[in-house]
mmCIF file of C-alpha atoms in Angstrom:
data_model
loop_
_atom_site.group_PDB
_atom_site.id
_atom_site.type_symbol
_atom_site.label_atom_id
_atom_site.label_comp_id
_atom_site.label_asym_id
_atom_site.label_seq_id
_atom_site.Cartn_x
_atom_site.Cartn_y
_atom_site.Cartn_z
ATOM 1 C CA UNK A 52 48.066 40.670 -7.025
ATOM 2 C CA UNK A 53 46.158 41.030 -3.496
ATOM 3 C CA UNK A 54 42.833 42.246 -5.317
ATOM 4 C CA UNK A 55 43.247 39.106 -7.665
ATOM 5 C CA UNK A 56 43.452 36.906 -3.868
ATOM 6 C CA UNK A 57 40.959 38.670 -2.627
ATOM 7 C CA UNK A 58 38.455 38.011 -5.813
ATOM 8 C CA UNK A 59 39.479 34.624 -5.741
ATOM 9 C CA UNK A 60 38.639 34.204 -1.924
ATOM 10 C CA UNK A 61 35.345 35.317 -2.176
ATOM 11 C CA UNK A 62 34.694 33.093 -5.161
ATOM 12 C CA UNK A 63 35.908 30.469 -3.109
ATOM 13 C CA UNK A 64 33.382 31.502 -0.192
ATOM 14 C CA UNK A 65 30.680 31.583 -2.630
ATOM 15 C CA UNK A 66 31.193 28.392 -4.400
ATOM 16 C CA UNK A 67 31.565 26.974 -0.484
ATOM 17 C CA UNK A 68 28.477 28.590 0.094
ATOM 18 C CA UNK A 69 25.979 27.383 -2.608
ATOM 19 C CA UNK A 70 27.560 23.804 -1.734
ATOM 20 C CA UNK A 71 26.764 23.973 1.500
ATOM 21 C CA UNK A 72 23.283 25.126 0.741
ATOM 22 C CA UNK A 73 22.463 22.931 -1.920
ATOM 23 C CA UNK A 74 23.779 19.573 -0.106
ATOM 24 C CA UNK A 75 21.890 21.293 3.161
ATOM 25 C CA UNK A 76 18.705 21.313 1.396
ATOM 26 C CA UNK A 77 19.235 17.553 -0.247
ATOM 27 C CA UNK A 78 19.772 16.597 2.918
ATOM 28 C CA UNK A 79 16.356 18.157 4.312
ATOM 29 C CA UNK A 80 14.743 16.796 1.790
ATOM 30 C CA UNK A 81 16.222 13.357 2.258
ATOM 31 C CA UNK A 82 15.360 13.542 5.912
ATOM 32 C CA UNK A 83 11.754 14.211 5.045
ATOM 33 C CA UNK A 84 11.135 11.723 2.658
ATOM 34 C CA UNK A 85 9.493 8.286 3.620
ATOM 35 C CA UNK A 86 9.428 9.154 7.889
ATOM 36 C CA UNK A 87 13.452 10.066 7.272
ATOM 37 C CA UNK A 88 14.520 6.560 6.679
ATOM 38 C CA UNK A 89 17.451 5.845 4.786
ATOM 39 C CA UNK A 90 16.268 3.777 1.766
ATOM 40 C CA UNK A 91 17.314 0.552 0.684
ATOM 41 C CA UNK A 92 20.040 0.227 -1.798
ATOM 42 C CA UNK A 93 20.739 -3.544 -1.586
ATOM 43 C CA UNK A 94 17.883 -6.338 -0.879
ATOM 44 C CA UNK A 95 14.870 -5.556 1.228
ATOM 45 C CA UNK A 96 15.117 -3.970 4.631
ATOM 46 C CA UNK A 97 12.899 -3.384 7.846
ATOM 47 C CA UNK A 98 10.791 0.298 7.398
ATOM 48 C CA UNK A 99 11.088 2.430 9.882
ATOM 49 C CA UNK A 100 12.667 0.466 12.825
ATOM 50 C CA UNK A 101 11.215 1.563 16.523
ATOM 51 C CA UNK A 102 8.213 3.794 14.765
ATOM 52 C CA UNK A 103 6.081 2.222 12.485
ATOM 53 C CA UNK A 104 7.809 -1.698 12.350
ATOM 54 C CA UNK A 105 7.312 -2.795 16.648
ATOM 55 C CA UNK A 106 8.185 -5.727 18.270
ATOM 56 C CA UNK A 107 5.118 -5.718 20.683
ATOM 57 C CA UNK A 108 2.668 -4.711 17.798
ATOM 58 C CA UNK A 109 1.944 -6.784 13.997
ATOM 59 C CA UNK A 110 1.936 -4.383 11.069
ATOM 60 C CA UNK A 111 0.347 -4.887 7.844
ATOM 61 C CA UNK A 112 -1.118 -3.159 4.750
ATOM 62 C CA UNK A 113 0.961 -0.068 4.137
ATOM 63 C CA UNK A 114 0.108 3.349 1.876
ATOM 64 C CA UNK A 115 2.032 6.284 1.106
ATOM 65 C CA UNK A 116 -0.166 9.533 -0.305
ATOM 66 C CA UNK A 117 0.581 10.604 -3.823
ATOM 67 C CA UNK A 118 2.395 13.762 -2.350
ATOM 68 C CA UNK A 119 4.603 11.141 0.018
ATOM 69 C CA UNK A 120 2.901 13.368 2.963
ATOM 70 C CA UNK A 121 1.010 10.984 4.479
ATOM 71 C CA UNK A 122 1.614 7.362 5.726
ATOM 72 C CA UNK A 123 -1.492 4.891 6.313
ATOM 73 C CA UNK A 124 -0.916 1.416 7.895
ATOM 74 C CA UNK A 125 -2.678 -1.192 9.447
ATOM 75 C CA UNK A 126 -1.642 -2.471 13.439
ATOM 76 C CA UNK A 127 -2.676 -5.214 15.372
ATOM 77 C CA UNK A 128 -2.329 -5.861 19.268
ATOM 78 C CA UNK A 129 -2.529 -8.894 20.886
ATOM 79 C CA UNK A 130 -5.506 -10.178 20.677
ATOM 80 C CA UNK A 131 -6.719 -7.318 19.732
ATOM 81 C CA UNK A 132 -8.645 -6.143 16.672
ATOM 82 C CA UNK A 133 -6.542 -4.517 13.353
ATOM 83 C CA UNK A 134 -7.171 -0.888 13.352
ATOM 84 C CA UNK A 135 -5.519 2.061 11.052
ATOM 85 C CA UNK A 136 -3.206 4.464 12.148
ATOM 86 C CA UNK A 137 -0.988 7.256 10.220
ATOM 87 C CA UNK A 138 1.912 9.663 9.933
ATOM 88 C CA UNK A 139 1.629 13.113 8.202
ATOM 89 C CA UNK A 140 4.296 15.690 7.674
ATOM 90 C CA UNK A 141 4.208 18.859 8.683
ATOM 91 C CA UNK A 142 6.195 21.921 8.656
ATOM 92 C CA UNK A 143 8.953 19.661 7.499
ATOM 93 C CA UNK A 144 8.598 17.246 10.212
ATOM 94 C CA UNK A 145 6.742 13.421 10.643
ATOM 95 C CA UNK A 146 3.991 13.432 13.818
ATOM 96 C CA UNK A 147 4.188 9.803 15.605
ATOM 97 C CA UNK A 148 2.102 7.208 14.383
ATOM 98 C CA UNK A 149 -1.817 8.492 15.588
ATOM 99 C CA UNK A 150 -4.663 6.216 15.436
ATOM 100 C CA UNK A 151 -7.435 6.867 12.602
ATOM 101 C CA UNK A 152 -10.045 4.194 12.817
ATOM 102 C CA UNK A 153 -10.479 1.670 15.789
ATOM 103 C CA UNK A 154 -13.621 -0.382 17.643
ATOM 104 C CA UNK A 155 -13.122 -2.884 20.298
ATOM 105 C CA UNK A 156 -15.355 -5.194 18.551
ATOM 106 C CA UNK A 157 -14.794 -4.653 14.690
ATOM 107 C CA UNK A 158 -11.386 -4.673 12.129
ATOM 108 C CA UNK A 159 -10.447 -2.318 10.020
ATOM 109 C CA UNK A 160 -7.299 -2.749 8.038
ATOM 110 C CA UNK A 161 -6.083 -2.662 4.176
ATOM 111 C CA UNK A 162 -5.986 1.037 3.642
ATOM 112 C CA UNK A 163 -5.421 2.371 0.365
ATOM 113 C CA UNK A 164 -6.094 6.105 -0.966
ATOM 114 C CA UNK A 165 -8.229 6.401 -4.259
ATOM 115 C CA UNK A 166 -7.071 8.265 -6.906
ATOM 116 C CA UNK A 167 -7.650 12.146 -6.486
ATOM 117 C CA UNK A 168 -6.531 11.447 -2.847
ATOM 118 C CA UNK A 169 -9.773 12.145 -1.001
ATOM 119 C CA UNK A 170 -10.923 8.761 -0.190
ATOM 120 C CA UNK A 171 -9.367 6.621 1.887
ATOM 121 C CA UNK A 172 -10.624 3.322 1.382
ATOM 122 C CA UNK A 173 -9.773 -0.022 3.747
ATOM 123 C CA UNK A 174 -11.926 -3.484 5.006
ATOM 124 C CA UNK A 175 -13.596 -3.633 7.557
ATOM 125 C CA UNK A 176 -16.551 -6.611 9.496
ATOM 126 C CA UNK A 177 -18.583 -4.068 10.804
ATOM 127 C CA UNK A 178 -22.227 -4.302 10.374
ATOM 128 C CA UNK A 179 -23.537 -2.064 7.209
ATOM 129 C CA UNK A 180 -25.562 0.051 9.913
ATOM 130 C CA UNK A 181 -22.549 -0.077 12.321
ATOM 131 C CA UNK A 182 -24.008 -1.574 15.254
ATOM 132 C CA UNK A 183 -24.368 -5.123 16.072
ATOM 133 C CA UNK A 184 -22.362 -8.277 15.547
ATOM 134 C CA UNK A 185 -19.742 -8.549 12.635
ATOM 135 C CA UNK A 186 -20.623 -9.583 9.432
ATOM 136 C CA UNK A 187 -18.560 -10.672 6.546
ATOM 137 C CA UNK A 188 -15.356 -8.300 5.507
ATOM 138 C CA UNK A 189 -16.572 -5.577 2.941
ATOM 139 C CA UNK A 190 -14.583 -2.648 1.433
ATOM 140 C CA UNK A 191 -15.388 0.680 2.888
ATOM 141 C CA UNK A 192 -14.322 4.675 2.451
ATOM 142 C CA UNK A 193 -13.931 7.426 4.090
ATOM 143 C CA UNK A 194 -14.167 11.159 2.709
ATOM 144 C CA UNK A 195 -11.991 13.999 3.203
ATOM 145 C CA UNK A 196 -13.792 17.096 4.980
ATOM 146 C CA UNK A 197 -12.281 19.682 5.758
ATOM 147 C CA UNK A 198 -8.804 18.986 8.060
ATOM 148 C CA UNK A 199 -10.897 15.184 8.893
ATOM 149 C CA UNK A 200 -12.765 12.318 7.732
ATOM 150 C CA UNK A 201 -16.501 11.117 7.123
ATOM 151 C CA UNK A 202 -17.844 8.768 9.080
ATOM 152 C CA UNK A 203 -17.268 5.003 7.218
ATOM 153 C CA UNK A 204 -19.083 4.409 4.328
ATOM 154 C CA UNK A 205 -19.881 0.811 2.536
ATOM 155 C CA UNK A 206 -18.603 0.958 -1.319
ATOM 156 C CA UNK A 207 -22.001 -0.854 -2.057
ATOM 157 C CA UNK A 208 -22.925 -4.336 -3.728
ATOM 158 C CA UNK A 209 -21.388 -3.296 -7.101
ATOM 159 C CA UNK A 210 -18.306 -4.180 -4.855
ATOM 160 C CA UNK A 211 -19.345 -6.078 -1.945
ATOM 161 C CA UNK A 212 -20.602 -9.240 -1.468
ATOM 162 C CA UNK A 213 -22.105 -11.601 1.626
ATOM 163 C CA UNK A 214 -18.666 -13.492 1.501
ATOM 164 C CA UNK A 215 -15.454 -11.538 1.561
ATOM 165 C CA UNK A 216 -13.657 -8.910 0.165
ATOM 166 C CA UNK A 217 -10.050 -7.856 0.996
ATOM 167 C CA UNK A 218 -7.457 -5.284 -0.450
ATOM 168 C CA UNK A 219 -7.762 -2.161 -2.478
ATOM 169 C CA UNK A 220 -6.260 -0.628 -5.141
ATOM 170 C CA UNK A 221 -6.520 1.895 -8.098
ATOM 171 C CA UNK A 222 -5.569 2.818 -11.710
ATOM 172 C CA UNK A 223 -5.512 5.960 -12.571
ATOM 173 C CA UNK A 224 -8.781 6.040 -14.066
ATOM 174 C CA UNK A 225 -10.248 4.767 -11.015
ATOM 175 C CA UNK A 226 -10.212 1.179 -11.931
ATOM 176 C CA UNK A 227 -10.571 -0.475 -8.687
ATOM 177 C CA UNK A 228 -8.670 -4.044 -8.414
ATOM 178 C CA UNK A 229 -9.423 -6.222 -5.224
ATOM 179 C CA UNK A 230 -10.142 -10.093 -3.761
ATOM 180 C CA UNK A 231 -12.793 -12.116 -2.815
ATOM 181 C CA UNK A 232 -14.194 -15.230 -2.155
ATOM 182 C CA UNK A 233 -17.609 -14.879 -3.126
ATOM 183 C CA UNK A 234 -19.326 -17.659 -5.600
ATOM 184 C CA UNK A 235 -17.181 -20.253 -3.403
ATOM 185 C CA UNK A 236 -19.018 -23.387 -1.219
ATOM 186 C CA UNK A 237 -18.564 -23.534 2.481
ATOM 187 C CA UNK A 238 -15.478 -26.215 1.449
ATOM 188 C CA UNK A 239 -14.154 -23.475 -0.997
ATOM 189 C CA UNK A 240 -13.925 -20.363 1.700
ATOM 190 C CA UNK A 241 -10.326 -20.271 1.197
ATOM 191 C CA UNK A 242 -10.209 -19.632 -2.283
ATOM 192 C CA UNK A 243 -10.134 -16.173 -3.084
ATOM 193 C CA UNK A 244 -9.643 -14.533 -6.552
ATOM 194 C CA UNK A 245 -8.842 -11.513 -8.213
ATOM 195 C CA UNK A 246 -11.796 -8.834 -9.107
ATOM 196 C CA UNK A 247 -11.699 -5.668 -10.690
ATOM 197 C CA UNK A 248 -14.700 -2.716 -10.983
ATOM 198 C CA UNK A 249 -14.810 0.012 -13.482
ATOM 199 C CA UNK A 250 -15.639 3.578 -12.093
ATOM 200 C CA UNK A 251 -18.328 5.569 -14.264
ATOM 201 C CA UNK A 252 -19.713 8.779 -13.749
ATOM 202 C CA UNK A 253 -19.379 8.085 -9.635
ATOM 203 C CA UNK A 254 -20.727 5.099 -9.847
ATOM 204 C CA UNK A 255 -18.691 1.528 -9.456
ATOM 205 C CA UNK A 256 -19.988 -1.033 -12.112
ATOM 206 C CA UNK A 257 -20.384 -4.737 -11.599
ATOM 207 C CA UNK A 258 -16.941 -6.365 -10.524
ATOM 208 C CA UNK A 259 -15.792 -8.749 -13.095
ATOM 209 C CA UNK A 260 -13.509 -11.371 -12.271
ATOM 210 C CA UNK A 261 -9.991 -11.664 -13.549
ATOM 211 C CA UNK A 262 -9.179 -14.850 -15.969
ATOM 212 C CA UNK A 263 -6.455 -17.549 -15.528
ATOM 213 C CA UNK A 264 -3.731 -15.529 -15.918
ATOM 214 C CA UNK A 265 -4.122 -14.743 -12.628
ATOM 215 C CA UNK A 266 -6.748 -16.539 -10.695
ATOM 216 C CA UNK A 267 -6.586 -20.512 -9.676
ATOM 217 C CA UNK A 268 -7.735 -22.812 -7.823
ATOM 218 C CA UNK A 269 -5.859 -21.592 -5.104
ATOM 219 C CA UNK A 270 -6.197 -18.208 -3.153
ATOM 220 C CA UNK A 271 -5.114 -15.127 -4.607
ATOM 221 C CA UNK A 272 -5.702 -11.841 -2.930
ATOM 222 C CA UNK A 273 -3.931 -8.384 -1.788
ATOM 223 C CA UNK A 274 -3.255 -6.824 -5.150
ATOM 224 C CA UNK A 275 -1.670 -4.088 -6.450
ATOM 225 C CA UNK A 276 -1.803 -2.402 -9.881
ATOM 226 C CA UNK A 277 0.296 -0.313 -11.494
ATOM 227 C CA UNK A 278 -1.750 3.200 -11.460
ATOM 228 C CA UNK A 279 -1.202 3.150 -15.739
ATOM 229 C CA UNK A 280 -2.159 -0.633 -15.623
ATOM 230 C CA UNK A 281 1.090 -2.028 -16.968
ATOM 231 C CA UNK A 282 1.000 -4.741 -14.487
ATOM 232 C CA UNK A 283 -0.195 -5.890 -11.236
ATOM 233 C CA UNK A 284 1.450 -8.062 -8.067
ATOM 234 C CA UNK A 285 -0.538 -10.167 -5.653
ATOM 235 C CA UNK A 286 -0.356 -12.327 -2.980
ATOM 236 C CA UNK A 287 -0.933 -16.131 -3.780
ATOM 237 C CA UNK A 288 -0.718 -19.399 -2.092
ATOM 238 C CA UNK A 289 0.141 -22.106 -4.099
ATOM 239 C CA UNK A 290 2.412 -25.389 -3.965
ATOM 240 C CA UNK A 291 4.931 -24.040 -6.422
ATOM 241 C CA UNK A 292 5.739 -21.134 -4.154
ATOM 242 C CA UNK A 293 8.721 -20.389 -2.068
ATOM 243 C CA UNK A 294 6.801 -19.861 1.057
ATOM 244 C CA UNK A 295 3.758 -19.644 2.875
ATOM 245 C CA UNK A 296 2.287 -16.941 0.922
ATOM 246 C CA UNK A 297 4.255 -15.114 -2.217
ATOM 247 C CA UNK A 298 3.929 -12.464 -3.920
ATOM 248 C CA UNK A 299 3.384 -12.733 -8.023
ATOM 249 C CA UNK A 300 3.274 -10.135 -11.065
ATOM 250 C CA UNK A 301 1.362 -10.107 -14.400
ATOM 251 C CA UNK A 302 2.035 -7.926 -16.887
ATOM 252 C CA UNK A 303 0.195 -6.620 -19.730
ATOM 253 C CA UNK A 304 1.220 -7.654 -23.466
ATOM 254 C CA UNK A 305 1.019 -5.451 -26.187
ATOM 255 C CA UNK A 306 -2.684 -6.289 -26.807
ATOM 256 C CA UNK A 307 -3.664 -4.982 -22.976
ATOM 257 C CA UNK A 308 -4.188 -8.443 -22.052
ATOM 258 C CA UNK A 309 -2.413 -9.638 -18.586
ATOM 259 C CA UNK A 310 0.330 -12.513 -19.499
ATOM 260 C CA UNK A 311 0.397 -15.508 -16.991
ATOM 261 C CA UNK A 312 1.852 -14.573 -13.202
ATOM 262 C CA UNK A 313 5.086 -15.252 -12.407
ATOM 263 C CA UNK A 314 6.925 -16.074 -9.005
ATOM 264 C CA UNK A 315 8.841 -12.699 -8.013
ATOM 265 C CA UNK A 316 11.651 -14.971 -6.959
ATOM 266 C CA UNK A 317 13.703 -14.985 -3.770
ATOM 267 C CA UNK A 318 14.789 -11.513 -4.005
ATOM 268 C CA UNK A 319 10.859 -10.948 -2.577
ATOM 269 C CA UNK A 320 10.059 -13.930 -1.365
ATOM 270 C CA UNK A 321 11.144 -16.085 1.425
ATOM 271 C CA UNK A 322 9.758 -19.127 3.724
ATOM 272 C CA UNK A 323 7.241 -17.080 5.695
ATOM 273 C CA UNK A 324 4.710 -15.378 4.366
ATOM 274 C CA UNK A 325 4.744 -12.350 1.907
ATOM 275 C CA UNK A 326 1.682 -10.195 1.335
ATOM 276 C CA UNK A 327 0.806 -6.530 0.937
ATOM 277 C CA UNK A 328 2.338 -4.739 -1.884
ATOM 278 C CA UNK A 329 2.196 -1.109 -2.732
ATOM 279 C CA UNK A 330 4.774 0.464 -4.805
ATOM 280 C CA UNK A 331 4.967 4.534 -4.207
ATOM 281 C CA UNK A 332 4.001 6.587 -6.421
ATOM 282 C CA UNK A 333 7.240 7.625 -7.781
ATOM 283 C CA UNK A 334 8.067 4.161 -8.493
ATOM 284 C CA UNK A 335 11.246 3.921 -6.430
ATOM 285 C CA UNK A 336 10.130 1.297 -3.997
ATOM 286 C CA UNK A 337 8.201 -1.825 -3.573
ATOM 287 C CA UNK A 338 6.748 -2.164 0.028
ATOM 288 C CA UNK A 339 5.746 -5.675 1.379
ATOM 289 C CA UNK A 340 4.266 -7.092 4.776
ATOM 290 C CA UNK A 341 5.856 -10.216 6.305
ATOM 291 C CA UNK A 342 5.489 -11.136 10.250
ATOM 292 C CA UNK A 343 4.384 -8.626 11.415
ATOM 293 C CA UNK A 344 6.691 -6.208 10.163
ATOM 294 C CA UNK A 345 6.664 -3.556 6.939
ATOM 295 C CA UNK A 346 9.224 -4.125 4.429
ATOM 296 C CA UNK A 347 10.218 -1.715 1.437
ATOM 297 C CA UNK A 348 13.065 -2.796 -1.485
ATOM 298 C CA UNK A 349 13.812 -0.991 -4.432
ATOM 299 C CA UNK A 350 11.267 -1.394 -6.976
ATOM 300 C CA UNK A 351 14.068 -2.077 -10.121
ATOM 301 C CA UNK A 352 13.146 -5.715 -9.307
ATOM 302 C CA UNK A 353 10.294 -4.867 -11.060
ATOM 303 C CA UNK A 354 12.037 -4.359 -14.464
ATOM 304 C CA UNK A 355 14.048 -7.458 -14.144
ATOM 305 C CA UNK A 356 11.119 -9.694 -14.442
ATOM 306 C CA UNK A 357 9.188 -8.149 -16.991
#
C-alpha cells in the first residue's frame, strides 16, 4: 500500500511537472509574440501602449516580418519629417524601438518587407541622386547585407512616376500592389488610384492600373493584398464612408477577377480617419493606423464580409 502512494506521488509530481513546463513555455512564447502584447479578443485595441503607440509622437504604416521577429513602423515628430524605426527580437527578448532611416530634410515612411524578406521597401521625397531639394514621393528599397542595410535604392520608372506613389505591398509571387496619382491634372492631385506591377526575372514590368472595382473618382491608396491574392483592403475617401478616410476590401470571384469594394463597416471604421492595413502573416490580425496611433483587431472580420 505505501509503494502504491509512493508511485502515485511521483506520477502526480510528474504530471505537475510537464504542466508546469508546458504552460511555462506557452507563456514564453506568448510573451514573445507581437512586442509581448496581449492580443485583442474583442473589437480593436491600441498596439503596444507606452512603446511603439506615444502620445508625444504620430505613428503610421506598420509591418511585422514573416518570422514575427521584426517590427517596422513609420514615426513622426512635430514638425518633423516621418522616418522608420524598428523592433527585433533577440535571445527571446524585444530591443526598444531604434531608428532605421531618417534625414532632416526628406520622409521616409510606408515600410513594407518584399517577399523572401530581404528588401525592405518604403516612400520616400528624396532626390533620385540623394542630394538636393525633394522631389515627388517614389517607392524605394533597401537590401539586406550582412547584419545591415544598403544604402536606398529607387524601384525605377516601371514603378515610379513624376507624381506620386505611396504604399507597398506583395503577393507571394512578388506581385507588387501600390497608389498613385500619376495621369491626374494639377485640379486632380488628390485623386489617387490603385496600381499593381508584375515581377519577372528581377525585373518589375509596367504598372497597370486596377479597374472600377476598386478605383474612382475619388482617392484610393494604402493597400494591402492578401500574399495568395484572395483579396485586398485599402484606404478610400469617399462620401459614402463612415469617416474621414475608411478602409475597403475586394475580393476575388471564382474567375480571379476582384468583385466591387465594400465598406468594412464600423467594426473598422470610425469618424476619424482609418488607413494603413497589414494583416500578419499568420492571418490572426488586421493592423490599422488612425491618429496617430497603431491599431491591431482580430482579422476574423475578414471572413464575415466575404
Amino acid at each position: 500500500m505505501k509503494r502504491l502512494c509512493t508511485n502515485t506521488r511521483l506520477l502526480s509530481l510528474t504530471l505537475l511537472l510537464l504542466v508546469y513546463g508546458f504552460t511555462r513555455g506557452q507563456n514564453q512564447s506568448t510573451a514573445t509574440l507581437y512586442l509581448g502584447q496581449t492580443p485583442p479578443h474583442q473589437g480593436q485595441q491600441l498596439f503596444a501602449p507606452g512603446l511603439i503607440s506615444l502620445k508625444e509622437q504620430y505613428e503610421f504604416g506598420s509591418v511585422f516580418s514573416r518570422d514575427g521577429n521584426e517590427f517596422y513602423f513609420a514615426v513622426e515628430l512635430q514638425r518633423g519629417k516621418p522616418f522608420l524605426q524598428y523592433c527585433k527580437r533577440q535571445n527571446g527578448q524585444w530591443t526598444k524601438p531604434q531608428t532605421l532611416l531618417t534625414h532632416e530634410q526628406y520622409s521616409f515612411n510606408d515600410p513594407f518587407l518584399s517577399p523572401d524578406q530581404q528588401r525592405l521597401y518604403f516612400i520616400s521625397d528624396q532626390p533620385l541622386n540623394g542630394k538636393g531639394p525633394k522631389k515627388d514621393v517614389d517607392i524605394w528599397f533597401i537590401q539586406r547585407q550582412g547584419q545591415g542595410w544598403s544604402e536606398p535604392v529607387n524601384a525605377g520608372p516601371a514603378i515610379n512616376s513624376p507624381k506620386n506613389e505611396y504604399y507597398v505591398s506583395f503577393t507571394s509571387t512578388g506581385t507588387m500592389y501600390f497608389s498613385s496619382n500619376r495621369g491626374t491634372s494639377k485640379e486632380q492631385d488628390k485623386n489617387y488610384d490603385i496600381y499593381t506591377s508584375r515581377y519577372e526575372k528581377g525585373t518589375f514590368q509596367p504598372a497597370q492600373k486596377l479597374g472600377s472595382a476598386i478605383n474612382s473618382e475619388h482617392y484610393e491608396a494604402d493597400v494591402f493584398v492578401a500574399p495568395d491574392e484572395r483579396y485586398l483592403i485599402y484606404c478610400a475617401e469617399r462620401p459614402d464612408g463612415k469617416g474621414q478616410g475608411d478602409l475597403w476590401i475586394s475580393f476575388k470571384d471564382k474567375n480571379g477577377a476582384w468583385q466591387p469594394a465594400k465598406n468594412m463597416g464600423s467594426a473598422i471604421n470610425t469618424p476619424g480617419y482609418d488607413f494603413c492595413p497589414f494583416v500578419t502573416a499568420d492571418g490572426k490580425y488586421l493592423f490599422l493606423s488612425r491618429d496617430g496611433d497603431i491599431y491591431w483587431v482580430s482579422a476574423q472580420i475578414i471572413q464575415t464580409l466575404k
